[in-house]
Coordinates of C-alpha atoms in Angstrom, one line a residue:
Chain A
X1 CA -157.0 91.6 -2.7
X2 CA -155.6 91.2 -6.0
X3 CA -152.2 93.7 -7.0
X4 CA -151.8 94.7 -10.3
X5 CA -149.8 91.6 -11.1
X6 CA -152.4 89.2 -10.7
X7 CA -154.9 91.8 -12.4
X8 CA -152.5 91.7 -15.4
X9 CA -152.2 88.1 -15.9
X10 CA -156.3 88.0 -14.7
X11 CA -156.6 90.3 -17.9
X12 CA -154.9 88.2 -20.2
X13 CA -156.7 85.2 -19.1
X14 CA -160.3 87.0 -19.2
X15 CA -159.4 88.4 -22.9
X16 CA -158.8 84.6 -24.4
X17 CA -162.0 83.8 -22.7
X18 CA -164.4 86.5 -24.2
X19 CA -166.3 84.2 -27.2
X20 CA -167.1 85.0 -29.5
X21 CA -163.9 87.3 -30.7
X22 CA -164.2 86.3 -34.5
X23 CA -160.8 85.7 -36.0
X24 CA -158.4 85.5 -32.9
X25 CA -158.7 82.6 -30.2
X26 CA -161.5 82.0 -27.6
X27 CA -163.1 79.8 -25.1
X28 CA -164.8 78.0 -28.5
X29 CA -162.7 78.2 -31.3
X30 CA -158.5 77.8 -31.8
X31 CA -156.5 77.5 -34.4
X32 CA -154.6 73.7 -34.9
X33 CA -151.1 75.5 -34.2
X34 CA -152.3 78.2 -32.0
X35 CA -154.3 76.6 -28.7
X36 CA -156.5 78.0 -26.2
X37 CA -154.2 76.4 -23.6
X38 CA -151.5 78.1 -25.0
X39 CA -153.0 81.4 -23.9
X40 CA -153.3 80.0 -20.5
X41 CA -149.5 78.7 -20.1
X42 CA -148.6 82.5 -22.0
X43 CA -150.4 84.5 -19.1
X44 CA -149.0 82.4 -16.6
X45 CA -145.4 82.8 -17.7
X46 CA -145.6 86.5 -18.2
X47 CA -146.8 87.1 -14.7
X48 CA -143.1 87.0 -13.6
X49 CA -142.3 90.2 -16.0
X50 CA -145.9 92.0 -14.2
X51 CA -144.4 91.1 -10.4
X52 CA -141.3 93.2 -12.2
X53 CA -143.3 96.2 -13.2
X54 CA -145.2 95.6 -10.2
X55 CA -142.6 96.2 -8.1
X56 CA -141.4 99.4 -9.8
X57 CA -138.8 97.6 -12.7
X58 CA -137.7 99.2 -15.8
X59 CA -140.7 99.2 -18.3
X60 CA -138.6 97.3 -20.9
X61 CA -137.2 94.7 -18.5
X62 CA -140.3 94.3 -17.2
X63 CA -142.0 93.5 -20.5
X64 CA -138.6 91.5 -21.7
X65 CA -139.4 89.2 -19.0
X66 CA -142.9 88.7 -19.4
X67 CA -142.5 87.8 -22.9
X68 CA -139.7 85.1 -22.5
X69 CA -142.0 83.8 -20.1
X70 CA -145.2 84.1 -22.2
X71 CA -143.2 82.3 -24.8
X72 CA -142.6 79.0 -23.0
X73 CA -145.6 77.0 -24.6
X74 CA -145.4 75.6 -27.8
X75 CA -146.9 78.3 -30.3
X76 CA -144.5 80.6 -29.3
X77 CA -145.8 84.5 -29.6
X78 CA -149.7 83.7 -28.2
X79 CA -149.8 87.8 -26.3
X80 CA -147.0 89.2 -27.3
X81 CA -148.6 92.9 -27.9
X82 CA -150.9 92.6 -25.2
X83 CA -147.9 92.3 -22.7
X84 CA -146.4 95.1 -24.8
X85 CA -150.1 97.0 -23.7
X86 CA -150.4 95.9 -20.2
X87 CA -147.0 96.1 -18.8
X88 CA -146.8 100.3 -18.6
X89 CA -150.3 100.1 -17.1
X90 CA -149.1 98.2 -14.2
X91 CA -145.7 100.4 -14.0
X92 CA -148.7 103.2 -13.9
X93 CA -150.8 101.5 -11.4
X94 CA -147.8 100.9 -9.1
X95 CA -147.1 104.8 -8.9
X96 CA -150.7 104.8 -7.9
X97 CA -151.4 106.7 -11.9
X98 CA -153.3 104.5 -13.6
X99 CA -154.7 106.9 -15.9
X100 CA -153.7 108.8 -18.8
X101 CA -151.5 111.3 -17.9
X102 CA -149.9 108.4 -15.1
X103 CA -149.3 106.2 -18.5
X104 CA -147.9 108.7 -20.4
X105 CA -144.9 109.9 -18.0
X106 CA -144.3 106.0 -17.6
X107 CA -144.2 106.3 -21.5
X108 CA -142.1 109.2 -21.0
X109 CA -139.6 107.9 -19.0
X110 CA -138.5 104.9 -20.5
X111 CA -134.8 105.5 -22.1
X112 CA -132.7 103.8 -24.4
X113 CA -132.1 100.8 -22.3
X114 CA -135.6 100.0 -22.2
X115 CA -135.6 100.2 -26.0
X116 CA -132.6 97.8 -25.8
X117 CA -134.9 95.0 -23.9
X118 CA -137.5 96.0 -26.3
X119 CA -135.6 94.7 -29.3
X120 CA -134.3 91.8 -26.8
X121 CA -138.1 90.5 -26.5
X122 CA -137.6 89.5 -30.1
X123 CA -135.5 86.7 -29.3
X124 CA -138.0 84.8 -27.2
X125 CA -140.8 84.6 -30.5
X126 CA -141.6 85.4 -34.2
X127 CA -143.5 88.6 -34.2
X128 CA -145.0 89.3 -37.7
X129 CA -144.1 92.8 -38.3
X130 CA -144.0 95.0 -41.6
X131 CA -140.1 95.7 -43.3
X132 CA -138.8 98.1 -42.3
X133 CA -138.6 101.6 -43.9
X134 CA -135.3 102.6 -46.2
X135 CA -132.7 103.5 -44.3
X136 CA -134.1 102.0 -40.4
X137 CA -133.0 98.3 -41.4
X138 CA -130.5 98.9 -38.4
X139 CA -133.9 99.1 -36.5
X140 CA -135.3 96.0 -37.5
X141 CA -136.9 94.5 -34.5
X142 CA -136.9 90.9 -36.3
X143 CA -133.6 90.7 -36.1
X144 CA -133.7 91.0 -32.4
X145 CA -130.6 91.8 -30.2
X146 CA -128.3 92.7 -32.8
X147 CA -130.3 95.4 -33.1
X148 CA -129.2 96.6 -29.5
X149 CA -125.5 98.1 -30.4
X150 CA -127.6 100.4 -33.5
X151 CA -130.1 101.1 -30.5
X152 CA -127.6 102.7 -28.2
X153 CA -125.6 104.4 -31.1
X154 CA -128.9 106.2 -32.2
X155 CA -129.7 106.8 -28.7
X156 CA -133.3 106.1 -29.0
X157 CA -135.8 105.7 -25.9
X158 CA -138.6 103.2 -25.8
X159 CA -141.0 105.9 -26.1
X160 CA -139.6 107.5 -29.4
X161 CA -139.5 104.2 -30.9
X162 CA -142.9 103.3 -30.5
X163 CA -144.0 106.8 -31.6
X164 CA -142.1 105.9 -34.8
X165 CA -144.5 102.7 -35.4
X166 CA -147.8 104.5 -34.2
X167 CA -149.0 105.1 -37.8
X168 CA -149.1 101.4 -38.8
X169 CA -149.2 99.9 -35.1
X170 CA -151.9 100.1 -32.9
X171 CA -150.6 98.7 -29.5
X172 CA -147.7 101.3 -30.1
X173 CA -150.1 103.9 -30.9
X174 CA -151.8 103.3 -27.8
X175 CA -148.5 103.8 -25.6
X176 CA -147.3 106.6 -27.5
X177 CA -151.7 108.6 -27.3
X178 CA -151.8 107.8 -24.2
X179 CA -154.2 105.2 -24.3
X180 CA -157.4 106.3 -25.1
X181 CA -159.3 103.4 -26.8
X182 CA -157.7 101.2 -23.6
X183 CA -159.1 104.0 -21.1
X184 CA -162.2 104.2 -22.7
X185 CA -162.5 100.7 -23.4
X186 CA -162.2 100.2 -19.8
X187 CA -165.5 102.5 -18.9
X188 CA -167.5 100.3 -21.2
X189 CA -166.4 97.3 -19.6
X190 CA -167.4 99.2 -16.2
X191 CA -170.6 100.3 -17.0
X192 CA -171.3 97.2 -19.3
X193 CA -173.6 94.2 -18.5
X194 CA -173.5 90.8 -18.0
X195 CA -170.6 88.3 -17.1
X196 CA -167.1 90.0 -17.7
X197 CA -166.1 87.8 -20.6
X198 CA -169.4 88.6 -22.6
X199 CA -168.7 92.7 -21.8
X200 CA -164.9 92.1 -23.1
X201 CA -166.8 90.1 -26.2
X202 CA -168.6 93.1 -26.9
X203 CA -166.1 95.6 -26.9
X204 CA -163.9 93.3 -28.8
X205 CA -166.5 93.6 -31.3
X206 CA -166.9 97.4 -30.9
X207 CA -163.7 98.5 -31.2
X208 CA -163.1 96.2 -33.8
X209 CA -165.8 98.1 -36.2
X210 CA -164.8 101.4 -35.0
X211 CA -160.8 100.6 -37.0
X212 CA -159.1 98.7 -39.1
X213 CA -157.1 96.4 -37.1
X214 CA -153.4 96.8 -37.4
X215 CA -152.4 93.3 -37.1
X216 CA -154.6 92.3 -39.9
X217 CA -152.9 95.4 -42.5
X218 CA -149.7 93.9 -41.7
X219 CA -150.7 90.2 -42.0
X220 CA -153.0 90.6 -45.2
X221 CA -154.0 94.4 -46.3
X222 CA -155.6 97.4 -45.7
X223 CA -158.6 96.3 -47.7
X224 CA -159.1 93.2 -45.9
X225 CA -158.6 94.8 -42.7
X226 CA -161.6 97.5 -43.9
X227 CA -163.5 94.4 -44.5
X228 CA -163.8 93.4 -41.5
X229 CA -163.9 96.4 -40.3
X230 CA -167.2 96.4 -42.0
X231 CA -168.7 93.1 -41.1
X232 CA -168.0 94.3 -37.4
X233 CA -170.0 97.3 -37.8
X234 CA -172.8 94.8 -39.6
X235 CA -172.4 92.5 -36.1
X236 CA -172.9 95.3 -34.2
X237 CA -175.7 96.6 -35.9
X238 CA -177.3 92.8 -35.3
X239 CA -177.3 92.6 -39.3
X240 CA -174.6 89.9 -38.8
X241 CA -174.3 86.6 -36.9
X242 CA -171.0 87.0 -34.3
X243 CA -170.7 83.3 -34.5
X244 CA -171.0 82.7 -38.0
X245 CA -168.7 85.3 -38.7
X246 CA -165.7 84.4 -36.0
X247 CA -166.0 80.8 -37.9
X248 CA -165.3 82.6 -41.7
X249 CA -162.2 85.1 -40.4
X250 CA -161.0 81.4 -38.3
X251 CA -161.8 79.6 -41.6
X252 CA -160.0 82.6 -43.4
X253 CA -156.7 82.6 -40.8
X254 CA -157.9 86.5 -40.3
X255 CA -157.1 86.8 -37.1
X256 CA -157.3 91.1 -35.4
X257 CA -154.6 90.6 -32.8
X258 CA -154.4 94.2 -31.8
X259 CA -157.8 94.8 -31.3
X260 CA -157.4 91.6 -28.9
X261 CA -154.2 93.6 -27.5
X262 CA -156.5 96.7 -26.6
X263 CA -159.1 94.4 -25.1
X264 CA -156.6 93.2 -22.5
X265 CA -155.6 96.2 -22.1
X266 CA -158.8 97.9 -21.0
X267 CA -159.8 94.7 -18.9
X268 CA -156.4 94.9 -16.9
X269 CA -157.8 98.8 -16.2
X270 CA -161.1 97.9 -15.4
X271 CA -160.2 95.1 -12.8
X272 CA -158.1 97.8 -11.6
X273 CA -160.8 99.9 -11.0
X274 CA -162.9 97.6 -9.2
X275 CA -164.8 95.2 -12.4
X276 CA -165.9 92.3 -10.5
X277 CA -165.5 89.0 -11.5
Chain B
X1 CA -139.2 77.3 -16.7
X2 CA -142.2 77.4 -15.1
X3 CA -142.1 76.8 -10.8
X4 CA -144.2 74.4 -8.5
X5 CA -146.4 77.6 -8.1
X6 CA -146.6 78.4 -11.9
X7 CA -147.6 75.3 -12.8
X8 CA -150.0 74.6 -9.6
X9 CA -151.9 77.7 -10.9
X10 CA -151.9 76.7 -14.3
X11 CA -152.8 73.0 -13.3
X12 CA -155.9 74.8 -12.1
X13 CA -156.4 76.6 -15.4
X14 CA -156.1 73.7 -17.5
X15 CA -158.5 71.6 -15.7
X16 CA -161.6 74.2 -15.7
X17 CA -160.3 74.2 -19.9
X18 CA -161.0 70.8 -20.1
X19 CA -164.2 70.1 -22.5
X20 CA -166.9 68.3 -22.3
X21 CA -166.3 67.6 -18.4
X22 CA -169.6 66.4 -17.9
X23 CA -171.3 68.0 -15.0
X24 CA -168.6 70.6 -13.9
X25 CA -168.1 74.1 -15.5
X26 CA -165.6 73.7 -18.2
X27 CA -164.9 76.2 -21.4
X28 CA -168.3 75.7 -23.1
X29 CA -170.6 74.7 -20.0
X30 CA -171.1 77.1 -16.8
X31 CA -173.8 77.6 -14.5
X32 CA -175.5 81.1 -14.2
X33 CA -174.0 81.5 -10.7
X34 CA -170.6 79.4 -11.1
X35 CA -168.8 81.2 -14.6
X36 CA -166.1 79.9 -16.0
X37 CA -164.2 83.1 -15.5
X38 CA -164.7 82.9 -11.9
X39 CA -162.4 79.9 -12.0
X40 CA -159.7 81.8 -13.9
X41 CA -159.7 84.3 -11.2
X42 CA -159.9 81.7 -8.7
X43 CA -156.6 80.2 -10.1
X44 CA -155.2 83.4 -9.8
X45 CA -156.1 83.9 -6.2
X46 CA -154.8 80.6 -5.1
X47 CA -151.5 81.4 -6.4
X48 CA -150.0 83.0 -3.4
X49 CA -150.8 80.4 -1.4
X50 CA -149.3 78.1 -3.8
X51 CA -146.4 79.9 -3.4
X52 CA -146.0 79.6 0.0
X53 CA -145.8 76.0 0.1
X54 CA -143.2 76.5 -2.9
X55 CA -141.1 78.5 -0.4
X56 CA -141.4 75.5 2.0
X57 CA -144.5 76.8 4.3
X58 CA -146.7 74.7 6.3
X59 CA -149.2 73.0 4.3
X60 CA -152.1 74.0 6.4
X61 CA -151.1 77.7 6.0
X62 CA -150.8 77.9 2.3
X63 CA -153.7 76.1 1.6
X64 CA -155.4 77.9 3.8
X65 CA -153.7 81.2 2.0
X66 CA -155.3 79.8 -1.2
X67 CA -158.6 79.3 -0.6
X68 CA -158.8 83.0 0.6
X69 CA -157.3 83.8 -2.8
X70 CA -159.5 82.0 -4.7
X71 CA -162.7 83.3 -3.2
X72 CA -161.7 86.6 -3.8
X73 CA -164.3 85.9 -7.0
X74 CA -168.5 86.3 -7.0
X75 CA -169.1 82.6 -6.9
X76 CA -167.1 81.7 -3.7
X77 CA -166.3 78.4 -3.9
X78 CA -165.2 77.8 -6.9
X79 CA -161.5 75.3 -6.4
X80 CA -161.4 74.4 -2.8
X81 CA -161.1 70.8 -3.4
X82 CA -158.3 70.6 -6.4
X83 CA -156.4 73.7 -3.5
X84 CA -156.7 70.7 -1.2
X85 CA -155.3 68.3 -3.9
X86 CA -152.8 70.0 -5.0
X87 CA -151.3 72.2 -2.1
X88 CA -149.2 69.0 -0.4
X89 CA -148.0 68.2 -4.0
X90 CA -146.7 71.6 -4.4
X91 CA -144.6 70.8 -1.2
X92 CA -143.6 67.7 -1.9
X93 CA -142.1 69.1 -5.5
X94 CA -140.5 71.8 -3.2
X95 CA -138.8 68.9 -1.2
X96 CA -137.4 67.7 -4.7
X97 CA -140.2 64.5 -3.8
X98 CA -142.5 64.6 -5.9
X99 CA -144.0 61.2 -6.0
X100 CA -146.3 59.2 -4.0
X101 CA -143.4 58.4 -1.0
X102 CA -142.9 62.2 -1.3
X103 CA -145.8 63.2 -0.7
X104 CA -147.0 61.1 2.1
X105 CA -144.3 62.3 4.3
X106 CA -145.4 65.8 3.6
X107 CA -148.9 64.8 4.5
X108 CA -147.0 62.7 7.5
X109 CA -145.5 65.9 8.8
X110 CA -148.5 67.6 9.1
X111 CA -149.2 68.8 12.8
X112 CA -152.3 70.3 14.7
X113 CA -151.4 74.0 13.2
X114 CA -152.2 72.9 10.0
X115 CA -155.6 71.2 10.9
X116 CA -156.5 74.2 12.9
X117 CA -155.7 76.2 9.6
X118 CA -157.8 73.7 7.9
X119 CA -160.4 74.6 9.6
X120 CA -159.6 78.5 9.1
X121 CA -160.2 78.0 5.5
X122 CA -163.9 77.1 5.9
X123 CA -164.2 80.8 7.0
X124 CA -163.4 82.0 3.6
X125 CA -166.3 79.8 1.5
X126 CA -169.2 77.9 1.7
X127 CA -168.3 74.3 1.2
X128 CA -171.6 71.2 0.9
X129 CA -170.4 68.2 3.4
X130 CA -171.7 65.5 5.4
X131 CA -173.3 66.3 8.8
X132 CA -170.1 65.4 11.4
X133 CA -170.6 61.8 12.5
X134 CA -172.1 61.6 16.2
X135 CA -170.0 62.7 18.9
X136 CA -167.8 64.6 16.5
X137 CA -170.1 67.7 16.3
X138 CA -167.0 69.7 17.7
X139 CA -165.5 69.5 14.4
X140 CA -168.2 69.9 12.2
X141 CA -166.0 72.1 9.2
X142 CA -168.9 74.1 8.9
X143 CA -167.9 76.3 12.1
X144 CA -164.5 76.7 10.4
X145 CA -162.2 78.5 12.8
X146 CA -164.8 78.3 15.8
X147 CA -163.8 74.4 16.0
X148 CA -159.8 75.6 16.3
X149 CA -159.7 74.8 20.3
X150 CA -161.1 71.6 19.4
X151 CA -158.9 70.9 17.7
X152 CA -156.1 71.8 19.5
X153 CA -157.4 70.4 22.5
X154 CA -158.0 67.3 20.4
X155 CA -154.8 67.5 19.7
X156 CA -155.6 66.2 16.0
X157 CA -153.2 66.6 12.8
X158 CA -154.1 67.4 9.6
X159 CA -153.1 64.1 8.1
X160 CA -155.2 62.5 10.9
X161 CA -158.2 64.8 10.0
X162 CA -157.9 63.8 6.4
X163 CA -158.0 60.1 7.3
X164 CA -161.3 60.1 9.0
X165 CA -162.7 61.7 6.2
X166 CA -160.8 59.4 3.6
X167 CA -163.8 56.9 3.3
X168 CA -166.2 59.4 2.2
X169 CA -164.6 62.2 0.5
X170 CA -162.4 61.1 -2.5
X171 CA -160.0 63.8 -2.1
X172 CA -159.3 63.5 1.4
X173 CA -158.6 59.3 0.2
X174 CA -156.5 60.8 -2.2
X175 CA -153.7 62.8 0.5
X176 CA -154.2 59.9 2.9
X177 CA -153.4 57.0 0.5
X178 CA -150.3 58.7 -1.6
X179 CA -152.1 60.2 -4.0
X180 CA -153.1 56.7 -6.0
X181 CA -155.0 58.1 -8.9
X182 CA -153.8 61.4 -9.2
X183 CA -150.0 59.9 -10.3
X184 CA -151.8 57.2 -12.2
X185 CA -153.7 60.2 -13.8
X186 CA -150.7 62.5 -14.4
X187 CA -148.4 59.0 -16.0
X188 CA -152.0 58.9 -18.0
X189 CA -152.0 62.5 -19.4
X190 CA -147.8 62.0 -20.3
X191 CA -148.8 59.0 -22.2
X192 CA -151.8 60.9 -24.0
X193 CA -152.6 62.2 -27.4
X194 CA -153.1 65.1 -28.6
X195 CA -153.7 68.6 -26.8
X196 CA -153.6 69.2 -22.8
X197 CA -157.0 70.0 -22.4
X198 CA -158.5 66.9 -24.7
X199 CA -156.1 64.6 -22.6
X200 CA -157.9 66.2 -19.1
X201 CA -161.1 65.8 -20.5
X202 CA -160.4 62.2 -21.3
X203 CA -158.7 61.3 -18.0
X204 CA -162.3 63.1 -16.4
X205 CA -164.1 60.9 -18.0
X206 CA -162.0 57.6 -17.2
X207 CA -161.8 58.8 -13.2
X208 CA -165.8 59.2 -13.4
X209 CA -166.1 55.9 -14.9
X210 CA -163.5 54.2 -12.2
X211 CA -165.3 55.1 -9.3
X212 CA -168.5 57.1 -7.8
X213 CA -167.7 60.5 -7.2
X214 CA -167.7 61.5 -3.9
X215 CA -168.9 65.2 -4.1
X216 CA -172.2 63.6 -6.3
X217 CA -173.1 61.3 -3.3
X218 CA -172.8 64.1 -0.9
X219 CA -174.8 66.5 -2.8
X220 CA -177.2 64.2 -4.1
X221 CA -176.7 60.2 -2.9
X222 CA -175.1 57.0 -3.9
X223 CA -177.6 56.1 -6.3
X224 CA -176.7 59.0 -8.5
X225 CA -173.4 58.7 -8.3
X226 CA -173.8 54.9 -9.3
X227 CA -175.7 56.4 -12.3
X228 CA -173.1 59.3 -13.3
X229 CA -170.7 56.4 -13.2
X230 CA -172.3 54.2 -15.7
X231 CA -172.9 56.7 -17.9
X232 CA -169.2 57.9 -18.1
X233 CA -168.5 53.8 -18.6
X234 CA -170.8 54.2 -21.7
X235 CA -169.4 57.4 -22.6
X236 CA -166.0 55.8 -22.6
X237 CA -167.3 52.8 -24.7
X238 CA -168.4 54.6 -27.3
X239 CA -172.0 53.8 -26.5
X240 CA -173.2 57.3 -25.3
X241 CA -172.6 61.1 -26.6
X242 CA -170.4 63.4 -24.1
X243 CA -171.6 66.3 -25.1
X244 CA -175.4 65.4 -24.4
X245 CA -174.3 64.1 -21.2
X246 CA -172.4 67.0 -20.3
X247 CA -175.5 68.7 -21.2
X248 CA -178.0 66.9 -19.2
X249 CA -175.6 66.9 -15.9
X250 CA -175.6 70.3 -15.7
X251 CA -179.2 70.4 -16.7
X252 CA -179.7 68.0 -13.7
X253 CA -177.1 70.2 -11.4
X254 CA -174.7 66.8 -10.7
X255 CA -170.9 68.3 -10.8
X256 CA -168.8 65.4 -9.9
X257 CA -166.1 67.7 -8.1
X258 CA -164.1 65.4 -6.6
X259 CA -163.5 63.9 -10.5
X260 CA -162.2 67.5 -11.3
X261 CA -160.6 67.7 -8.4
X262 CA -158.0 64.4 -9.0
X263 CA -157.4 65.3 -12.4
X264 CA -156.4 69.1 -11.2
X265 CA -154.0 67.4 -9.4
X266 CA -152.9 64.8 -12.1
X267 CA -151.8 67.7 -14.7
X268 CA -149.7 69.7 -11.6
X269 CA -147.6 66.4 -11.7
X270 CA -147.9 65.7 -15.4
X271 CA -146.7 69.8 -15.7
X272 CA -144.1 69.0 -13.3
X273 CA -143.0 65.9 -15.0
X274 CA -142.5 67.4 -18.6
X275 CA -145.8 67.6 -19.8
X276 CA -146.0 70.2 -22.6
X277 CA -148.7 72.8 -23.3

């Protein structure tokens, strides 16, 4: 029987596989810096950081670990927000709470030392993130651990902090809601048809037309973001060819990486609820 | 860094990536009951076996802990083969001997627990092979663990076991004669150009070229694998188009397994010796 550890890593290994998932990589399609192997070596290395959570370890320890080891293959950041996703749903699962309210006191319970390893992750890859606002520069999570001494001063927790970024971040809005496009994500992929990587295809492409993706506002803008937004919804509505349209947004370097995140998410619940593969 | 059991698994991974393979399920080919994501949980599965003969268990055992892994999946048999390839190099790495000297004592120092566990593992899957030969009817794999007093009566090890076997299954030639193409493989993928998976699916076509795939002839007979050889020749030479070949194998239903199955364990040594991802 497979634990929540090998679910997680199965997750992020079933997410790079959906095709087509315009814009971000798949079984068909990569970017030249960016491979589809290195989304393999990225799962693999971040299993170590899922045994932890597994196993009851801090939430931000946990997810420290898993990206170090996600990071060691050449692109560097290939799942970094996905981790950032998955990793409180397996501290859930191993209280035996995967579910909202399970996710939301593992949410609630993180403290300021889980923050600390949050800001730590930083060091292992380049995360594109937004500036940040006047007066949080202190707080900026590119600059990594030096961040950590501001951290403890402020005394923020893990859970505040990603409550702070919900607005323009939709992985951290997810752990701060509770999860609810993960959770429901997860019953469409249960009640879905077809081979698991064509159900996590579809509800890449149905989540993606149901909001603008946050990775794509910070990397570009809110207008190209509604964009595609749009031509998801068109997809859906079979008006649009998927495949044609994942080659323009590759073509374009458009790429949704948190809609991707939320994928992994709900496919890392579903397993856990008994999706076969 | 990535461990003999990280990199066993992620051997696995890589190899199924590989495309075109011709014949075998890779990223863009699968059949409707063998999916491509059935191999990635089938990595997964194996691990824990992998990691037992990282922690310096009997070979029989973690193999045999790694095929029930893997067929924790809908297709069943999905990696027995490259399990079998790549388990004794896992030990051997484990030993700090990871070469062909290496790993023929590992296969040396197999006793009659880890044939009788060899035999265990046919319980778990379905596996196509030859009729026994006359007189050997008592261990006929097929019966799986019903053949273990046999064996121990017998008296046989697993290294013995393999080596009656060694003239018609290419794997088993490969752990009874040191592993000759898989480290000419893995010195072949370090050499290589550009990315992981284009280097595996170059070395799968070089192996299918070198020799008549043992799996093909057992599923089908000589004369086809004489045929899938030439073709990968003319493949290689420039003279023929992968992709349609790839096309028209799995068309035709050939998978030369035991191909994949050497070049599975070519990138767990190339990944142990450096190779980056």
């Amino acid at each position: 029987m497979r634990g929540p550890a090998d679910n997680a890593e199965l997750a992020l290994l079933l997410e790079v596989s959906g095709t087509p998932k315009p814009g971000n990589v798949d079984r068909e399609r990569e970017y030249p810096e960016l491979l589809f192997e290195q989304f393999l070596a990225g799962a693999v290395g971040a299993r170590s950081g899922f045994e932890l959570a597994a196993e009851g370890g801090r939430v931000g320890r946990a997810f420290e670990r898993a990206v170090a080891g996600m990071a060691e293959q050449r692109a560097g950041n290939t799942q970094f927000g996905a981790i950032l996703a998955v990793t409180p749903l397996v501290a859930a699962s191993a209280r035996d709470a995967l579910d909202r309210t399970g996710v939301q006191a593992v949410i609630d319970a993180t403290t300021v030392a889980d923050s600390a390893d949050f800001f730590r992750a930083f060091d292992h890859v380049e995360v594109a993130v937004r500036e940040p606002p006047a007066g949080m520069e202190a707080l900026d999570v590119r600059r990594g651990s030096d961040c950590v001494p501001a951290v403890e001063e402020r005394g923020i927790t893990l859970g505040e902090l990603l409550e702070r970024s919900a607005a323009v971040d939709g992985v951290a809005a997810e752990l701060s809601g509770g999860f609810p496009r993960t959770f429901e994500g997860a019953a469409t992929l249960l009640d879905g048809r077809g081979s698991v990587t064509e159900r996590a295809s579809q509800l890449y492409i149905d989540l993606l037309a149901s909001e603008p993706d946050t990775f794509v506002i910070t990397h570009h803008d809110r207008e190209t973001a509604l964009e595609v937004r749009d031509r998801a919804r068109a997809v859906r509505a079979g008006e649009a060819d998927p495949a044609a349209f994942a080659e323009e947004l590759i073509e374009r370097r458009i790429n949704p990486g948190t809609t991707a995140d939320v994928v992994a998410a709900a496919l890392f619940v579903a397993l856990e609820r008994g999706l076969e593969v």
